[in-house]
Coordinates of C-alpha atoms and ligand atoms in Angstrom, one line a residue:
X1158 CA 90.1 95.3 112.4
X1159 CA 89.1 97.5 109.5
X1160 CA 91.9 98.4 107.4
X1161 CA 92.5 101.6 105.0
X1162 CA 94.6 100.2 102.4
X1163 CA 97.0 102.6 99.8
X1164 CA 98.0 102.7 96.9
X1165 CA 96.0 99.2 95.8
X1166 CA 96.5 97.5 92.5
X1167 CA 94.9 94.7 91.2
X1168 CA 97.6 92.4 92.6
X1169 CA 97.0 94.0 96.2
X1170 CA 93.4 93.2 96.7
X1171 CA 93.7 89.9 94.6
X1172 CA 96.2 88.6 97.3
X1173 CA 95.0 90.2 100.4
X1174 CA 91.6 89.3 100.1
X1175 CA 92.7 85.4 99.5
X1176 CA 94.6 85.2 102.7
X1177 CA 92.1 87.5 104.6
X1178 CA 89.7 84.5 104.6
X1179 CA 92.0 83.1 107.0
X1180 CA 92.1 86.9 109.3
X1181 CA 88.4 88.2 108.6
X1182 CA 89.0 92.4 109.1
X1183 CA 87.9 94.3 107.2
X1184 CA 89.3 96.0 104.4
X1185 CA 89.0 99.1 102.8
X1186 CA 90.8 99.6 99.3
X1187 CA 91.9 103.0 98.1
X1188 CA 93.5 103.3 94.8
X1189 CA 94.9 106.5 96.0
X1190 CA 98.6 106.7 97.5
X1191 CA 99.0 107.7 100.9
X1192 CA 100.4 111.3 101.5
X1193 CA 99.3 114.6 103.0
X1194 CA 96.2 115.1 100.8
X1195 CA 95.4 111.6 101.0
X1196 CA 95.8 110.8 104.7
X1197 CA 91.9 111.4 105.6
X1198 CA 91.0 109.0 103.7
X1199 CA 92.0 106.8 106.7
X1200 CA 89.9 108.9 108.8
X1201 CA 87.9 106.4 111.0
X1202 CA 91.0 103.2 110.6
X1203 CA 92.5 102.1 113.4
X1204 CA 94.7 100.9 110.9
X1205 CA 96.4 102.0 107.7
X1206 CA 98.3 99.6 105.1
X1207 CA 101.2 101.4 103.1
X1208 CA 103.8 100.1 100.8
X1209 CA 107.3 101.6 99.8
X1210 CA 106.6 104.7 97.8
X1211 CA 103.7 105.9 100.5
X1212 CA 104.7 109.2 102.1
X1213 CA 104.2 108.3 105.9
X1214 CA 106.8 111.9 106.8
X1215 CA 105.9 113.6 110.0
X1216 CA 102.6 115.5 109.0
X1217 CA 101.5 112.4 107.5
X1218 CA 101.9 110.8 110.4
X1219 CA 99.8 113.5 113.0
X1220 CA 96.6 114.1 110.0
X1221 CA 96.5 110.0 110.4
X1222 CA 96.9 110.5 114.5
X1223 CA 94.3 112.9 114.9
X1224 CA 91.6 110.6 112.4
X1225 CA 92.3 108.1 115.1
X1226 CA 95.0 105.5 112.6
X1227 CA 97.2 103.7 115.3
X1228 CA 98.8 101.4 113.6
X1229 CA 101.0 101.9 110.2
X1230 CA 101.2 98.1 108.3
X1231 CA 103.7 98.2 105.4
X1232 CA 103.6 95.4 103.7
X1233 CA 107.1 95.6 102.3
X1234 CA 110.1 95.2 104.0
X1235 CA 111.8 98.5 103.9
X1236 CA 110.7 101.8 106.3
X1237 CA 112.9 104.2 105.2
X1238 CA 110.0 106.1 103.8
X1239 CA 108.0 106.0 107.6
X1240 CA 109.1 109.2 110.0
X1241 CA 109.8 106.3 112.9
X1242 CA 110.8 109.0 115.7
X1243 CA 107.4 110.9 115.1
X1244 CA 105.5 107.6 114.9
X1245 CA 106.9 106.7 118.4
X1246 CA 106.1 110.2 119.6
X1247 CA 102.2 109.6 118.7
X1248 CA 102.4 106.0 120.5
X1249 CA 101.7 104.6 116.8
X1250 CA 102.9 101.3 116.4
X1251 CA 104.7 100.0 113.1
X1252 CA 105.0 97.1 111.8
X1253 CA 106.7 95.6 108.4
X1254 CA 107.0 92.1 106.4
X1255 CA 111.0 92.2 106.7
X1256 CA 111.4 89.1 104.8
X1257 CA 108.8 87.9 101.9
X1258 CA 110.9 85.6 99.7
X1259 CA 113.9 86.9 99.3
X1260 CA 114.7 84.3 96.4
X1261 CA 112.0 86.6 94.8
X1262 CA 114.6 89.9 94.8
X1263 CA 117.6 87.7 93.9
X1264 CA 116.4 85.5 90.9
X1265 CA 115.0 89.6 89.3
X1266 CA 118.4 91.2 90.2
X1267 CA 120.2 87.3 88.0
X1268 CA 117.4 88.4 85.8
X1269 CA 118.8 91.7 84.9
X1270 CA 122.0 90.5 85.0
X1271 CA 121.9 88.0 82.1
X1272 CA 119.3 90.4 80.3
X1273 CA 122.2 92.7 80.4
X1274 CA 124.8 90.5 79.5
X1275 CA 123.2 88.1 76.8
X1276 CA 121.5 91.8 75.4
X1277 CA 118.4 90.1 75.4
X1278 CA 116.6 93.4 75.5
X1279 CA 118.0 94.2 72.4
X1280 CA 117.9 91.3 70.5
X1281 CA 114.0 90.8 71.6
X1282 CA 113.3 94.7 69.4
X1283 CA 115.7 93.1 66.4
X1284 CA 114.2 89.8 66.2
X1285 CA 110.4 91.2 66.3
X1286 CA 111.9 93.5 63.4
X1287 CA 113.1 91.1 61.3
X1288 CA 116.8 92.0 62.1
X1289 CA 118.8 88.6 62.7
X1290 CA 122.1 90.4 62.6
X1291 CA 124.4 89.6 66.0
X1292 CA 126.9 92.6 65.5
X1293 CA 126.6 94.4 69.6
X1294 CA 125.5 91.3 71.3
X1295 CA 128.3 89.6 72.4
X1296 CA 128.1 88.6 76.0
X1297 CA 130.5 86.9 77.9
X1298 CA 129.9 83.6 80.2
X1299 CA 129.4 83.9 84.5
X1300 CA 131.8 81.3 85.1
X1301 CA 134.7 82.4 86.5
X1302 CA 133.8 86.1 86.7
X1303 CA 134.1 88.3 89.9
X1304 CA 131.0 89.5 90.8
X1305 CA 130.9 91.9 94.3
X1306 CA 128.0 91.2 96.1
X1307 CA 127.2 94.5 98.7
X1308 CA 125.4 93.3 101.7
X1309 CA 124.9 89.5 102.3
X1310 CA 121.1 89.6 104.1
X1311 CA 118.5 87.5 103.1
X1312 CA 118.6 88.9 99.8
X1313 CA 122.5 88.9 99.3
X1314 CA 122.7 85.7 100.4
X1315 CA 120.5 84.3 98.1
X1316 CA 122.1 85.7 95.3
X1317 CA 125.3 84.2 96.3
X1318 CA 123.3 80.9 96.5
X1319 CA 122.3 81.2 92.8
X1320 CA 125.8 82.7 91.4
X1321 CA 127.8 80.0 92.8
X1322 CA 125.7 77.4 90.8
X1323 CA 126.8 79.8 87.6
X1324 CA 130.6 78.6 88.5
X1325 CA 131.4 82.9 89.5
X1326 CA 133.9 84.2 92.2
X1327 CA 132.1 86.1 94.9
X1328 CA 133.4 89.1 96.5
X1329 CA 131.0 90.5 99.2
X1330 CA 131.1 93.1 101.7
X1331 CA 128.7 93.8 104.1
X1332 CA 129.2 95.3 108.0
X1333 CA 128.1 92.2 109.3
X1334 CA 129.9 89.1 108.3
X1335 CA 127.6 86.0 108.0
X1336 CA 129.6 82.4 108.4
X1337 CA 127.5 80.4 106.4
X1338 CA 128.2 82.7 103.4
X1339 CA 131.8 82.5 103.8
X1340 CA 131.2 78.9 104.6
X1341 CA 129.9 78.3 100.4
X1342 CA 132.8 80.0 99.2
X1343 CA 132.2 83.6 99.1
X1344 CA 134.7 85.8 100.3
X1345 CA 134.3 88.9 102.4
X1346 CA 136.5 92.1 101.3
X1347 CA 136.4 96.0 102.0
X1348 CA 134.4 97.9 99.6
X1349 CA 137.4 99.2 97.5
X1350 CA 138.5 95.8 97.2
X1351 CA 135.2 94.6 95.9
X1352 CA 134.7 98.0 93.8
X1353 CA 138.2 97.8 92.0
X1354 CA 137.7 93.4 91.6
X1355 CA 134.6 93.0 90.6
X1356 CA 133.2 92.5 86.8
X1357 CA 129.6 92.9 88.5
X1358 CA 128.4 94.8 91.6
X1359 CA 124.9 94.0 92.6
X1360 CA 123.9 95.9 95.5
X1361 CA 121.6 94.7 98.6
X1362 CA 122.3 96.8 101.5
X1363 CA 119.1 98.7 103.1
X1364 CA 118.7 102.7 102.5
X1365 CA 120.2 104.3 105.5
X1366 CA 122.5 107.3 105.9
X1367 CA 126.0 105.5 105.6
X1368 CA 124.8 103.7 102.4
X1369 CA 123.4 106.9 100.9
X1370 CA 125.2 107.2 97.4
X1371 CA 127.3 104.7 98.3
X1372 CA 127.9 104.2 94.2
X1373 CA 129.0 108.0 93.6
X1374 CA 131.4 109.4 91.5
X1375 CA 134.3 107.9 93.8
X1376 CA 133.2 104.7 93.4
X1377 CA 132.4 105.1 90.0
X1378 CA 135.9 106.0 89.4
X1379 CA 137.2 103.1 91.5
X1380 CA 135.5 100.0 90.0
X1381 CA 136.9 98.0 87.2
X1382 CA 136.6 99.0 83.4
X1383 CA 133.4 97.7 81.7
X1384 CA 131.7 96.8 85.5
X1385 CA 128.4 95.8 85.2
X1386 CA 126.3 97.5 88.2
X1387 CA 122.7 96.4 89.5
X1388 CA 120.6 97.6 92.0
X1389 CA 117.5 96.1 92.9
X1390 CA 117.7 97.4 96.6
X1391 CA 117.0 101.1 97.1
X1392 CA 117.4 104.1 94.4
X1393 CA 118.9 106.1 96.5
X1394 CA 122.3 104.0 97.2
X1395 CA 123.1 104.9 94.1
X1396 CA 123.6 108.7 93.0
X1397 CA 122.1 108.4 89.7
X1398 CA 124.2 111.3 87.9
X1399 CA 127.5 109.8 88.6
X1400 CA 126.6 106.8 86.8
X1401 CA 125.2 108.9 84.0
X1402 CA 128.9 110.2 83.5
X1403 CA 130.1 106.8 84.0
X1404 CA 128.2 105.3 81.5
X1405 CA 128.8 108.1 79.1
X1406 CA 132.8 107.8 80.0
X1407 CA 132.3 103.8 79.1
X1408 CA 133.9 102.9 82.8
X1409 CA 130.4 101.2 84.0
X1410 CA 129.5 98.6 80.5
X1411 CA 126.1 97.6 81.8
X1412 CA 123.4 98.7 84.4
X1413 CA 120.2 97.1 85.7
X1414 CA 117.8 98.9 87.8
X1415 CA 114.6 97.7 89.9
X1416 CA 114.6 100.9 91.7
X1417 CA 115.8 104.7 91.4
X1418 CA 116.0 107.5 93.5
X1419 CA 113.3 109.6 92.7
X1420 CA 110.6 106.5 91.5
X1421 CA 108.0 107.7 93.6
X1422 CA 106.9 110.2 91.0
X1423 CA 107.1 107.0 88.1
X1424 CA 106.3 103.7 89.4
X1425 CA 103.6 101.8 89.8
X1426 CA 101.4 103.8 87.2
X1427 CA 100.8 103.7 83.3
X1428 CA 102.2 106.9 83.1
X1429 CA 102.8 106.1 79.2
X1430 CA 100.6 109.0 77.9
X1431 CA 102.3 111.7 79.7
X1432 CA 105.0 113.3 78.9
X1433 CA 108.3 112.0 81.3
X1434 CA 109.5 115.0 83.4
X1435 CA 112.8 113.8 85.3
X1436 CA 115.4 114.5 83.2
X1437 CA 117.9 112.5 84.6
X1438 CA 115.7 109.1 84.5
X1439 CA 115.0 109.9 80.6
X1440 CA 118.7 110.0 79.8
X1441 CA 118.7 106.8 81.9
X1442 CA 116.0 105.4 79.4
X1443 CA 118.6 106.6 76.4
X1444 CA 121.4 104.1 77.0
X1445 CA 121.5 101.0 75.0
X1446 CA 123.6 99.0 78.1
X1447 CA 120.7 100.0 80.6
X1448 CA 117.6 98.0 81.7
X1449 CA 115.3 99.4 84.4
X1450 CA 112.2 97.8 85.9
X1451 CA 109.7 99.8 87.9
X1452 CA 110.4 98.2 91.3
X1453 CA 108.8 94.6 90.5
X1454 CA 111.4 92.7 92.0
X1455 CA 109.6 91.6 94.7
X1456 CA 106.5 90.7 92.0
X1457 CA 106.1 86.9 93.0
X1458 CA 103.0 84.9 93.2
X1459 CA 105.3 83.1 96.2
X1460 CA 105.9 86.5 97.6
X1461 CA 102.5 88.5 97.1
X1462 CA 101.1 85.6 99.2
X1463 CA 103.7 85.8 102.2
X1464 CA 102.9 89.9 102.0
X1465 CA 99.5 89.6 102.3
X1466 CA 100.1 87.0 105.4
X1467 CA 102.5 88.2 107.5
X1468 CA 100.8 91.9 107.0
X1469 CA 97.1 90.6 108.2
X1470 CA 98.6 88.2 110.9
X1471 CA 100.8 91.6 112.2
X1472 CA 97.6 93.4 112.2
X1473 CA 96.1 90.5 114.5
X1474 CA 98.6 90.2 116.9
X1475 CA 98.4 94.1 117.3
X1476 CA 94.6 93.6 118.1
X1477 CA 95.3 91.5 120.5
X1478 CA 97.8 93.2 122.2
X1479 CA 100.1 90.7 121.6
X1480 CA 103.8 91.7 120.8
X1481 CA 104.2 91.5 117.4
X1482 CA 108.1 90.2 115.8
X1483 CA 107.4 92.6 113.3
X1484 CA 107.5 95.7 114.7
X1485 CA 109.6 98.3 114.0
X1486 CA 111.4 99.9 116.9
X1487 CA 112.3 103.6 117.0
X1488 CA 116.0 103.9 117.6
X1489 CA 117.6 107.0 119.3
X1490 CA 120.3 108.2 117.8
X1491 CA 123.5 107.8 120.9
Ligands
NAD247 P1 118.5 92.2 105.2 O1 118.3 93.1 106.4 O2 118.3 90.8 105.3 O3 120.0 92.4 104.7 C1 120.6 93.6 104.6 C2 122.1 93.4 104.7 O4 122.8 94.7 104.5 C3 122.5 92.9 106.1 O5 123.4 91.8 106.1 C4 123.2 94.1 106.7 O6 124.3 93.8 107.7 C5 123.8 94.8 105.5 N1 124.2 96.2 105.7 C6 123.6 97.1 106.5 N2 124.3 98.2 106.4 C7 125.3 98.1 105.5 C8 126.3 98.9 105.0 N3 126.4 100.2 105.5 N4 127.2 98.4 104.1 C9 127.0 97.1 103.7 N5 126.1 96.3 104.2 C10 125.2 96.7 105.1 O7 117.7 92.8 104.0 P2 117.2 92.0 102.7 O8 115.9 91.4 103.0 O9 118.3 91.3 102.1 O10 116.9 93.3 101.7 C11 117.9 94.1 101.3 C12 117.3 95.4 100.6 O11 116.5 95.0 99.4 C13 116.2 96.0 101.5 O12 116.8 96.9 102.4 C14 115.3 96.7 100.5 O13 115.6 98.0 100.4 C15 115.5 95.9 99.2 N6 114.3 95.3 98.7 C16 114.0 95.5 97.4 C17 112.9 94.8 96.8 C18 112.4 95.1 95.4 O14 111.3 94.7 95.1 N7 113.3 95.7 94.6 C19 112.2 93.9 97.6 C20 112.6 93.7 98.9 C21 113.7 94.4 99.5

């Protein structure tokens, strides 16, 4: 099948071509990202490969129709970014990788958390500068700490895993209660509860409409004193503002970010010579308790590889008109 592949970096084609030995298409790699002005690019693909911050909206969608694109292959996990309704309307199939390694989301989202807590991004600047002093890096140990875990999927879950080795209490809430989580320990609670317990809310529900700013000012106002927040799911659960004022108030003490709300104009390009438009992301950038990364969570050897896998082997079993597990299904809303 010849592929039109978007928004490629070095790590894209490095990985896709090694496990395309196993798939032989053919594909085609565009630096470019995929959106209105980009879509004829694919002109000519029967398929086109997109990843999270590809604009795949409905006029996307019908300019990659009408070239003749039939099949949309993310090769992340996450579709809140595809137009699913119109997709189904043009008999356009899509499919996803829903689950890549998720140990690779929940050992970056520890990763932040300890960064955070141990100040290890400050005291890598002071030590480079010659500056041993310790005064504003106090941290505190995990071990026996609350931490509120907000949706217990694959990637919730495998945080848990890790957190209970650190000796914490877990809190989680999620709309779907999984046994063998409560089984190690971890308790389920209502979101209040876990807001107004927890020294640490990491969040790992997916982007849909009742998860929308789920952290906004109310919930700012409802967690504990000092809370550390992370989020390495998706920017917009968390309504970025709020936590501006909460950091500024001192009610949130920490917060580490792999993704933010409007990171489609900032990550994934060296964007260090221009000057940074979004406002709110350069007070972000201002706090001394705030870490971001630009979306790498998922940036694993272990997990390139399964994306690159389960992305061509998707695009076989469309070519075959086989049914393919990972499609994603258009739901009506009732
Ligand atoms: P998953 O589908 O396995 O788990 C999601 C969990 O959230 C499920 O248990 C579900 O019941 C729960 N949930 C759904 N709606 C909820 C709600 N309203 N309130 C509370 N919980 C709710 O997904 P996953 O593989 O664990 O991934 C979680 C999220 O992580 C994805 O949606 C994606 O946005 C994000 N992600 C980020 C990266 C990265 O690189 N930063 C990589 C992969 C995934």
């Amino acid at each position: 099948m010849r592929i039109a592949v978007f928004g490629t970096k070095s790590y894209t084609s490095t990985y896709f071509d090694r496990a395309n030995k196993a798939f032989g298409h053919e594909l085609v790699y565009f630096e470019a990202r995929l959106h209105e002005r980009t879509a004829r690019l694919a002109e000519g693909f029967p398929t086109v490969c997109a990843f999270v911050n590809d604009q795949i909206d409905a006029a996307v969608l019908r300019k990659l129709h009408t070239g003749g694109v039939r099949t949309i292959a993310l090769r992340c996990a996450g579709f809140n970014n595809v137009d699913l309704e119109v997709a189904a309307q043009l008999g356009m199939q899509v499919v996803r990788v829903p689950a890549y390694s998720p140990e690779s989301v929940a050992e970056h989202t520890v990763a932040l958390l300890l960064a955070l807590n141990r100040r290890i991004h400050r005291a890598f600047n002071r030590v480079r500068e010659g500056n041993f002093a310790l005064e504003g890096l106090v941290g505190f140990e995990l071990r026996r700490r609350t931490v509120g875990v907000v949706g217990t999927g694959r990637i919730g879950a495998a945080v848990t895993k890790i957190l209970n080795g650190f000796g914490c209490r877990i809190l989680a809430y999620d709309i779907a209660e999984d046994p063998e989580v409560s089984a190690s320990g971890v308790k389920y609670v209502e979101l209040d509860e876990l807001l107004k317990s927890s020294d640490i809310v990491t969040l790992h529900c997916p982007l849909v409409p009742a998860t929308h700013h789920l952290i906004d000012a109310a919930a700012v106002d409802a967690m504990k004193n000092g809370v550390m927040l992370i989020n390495t799911s998706r920017g917009a659960l968390v309504d970025t503002p709020a936590v501006i004022e909460g950091l500024k108030s001192g009610r949130i003490g920490a917060v580490g970010l792999d993704v933010y709300e409007e990171e489609e104009a900032l990550f994934f390009e060296d964007l260090s010579s221009k000057v940074l438009q979004d406002d709110v992301f350069a007070r972000l950038l201002t706090f001394p308790n705030v870490v971001i990364t630009g979306h790498q969570a998922f940036l694993t050897e272990e997990a390139l590889t399964t994306i690159a896998e389960t992305t061509l082997r998707n695009i076989s079993q469309v070519e075959r008109g086989e049914e393919c597990e990972n499609a994603v299904a258009f739901m009506a809303k009732a």
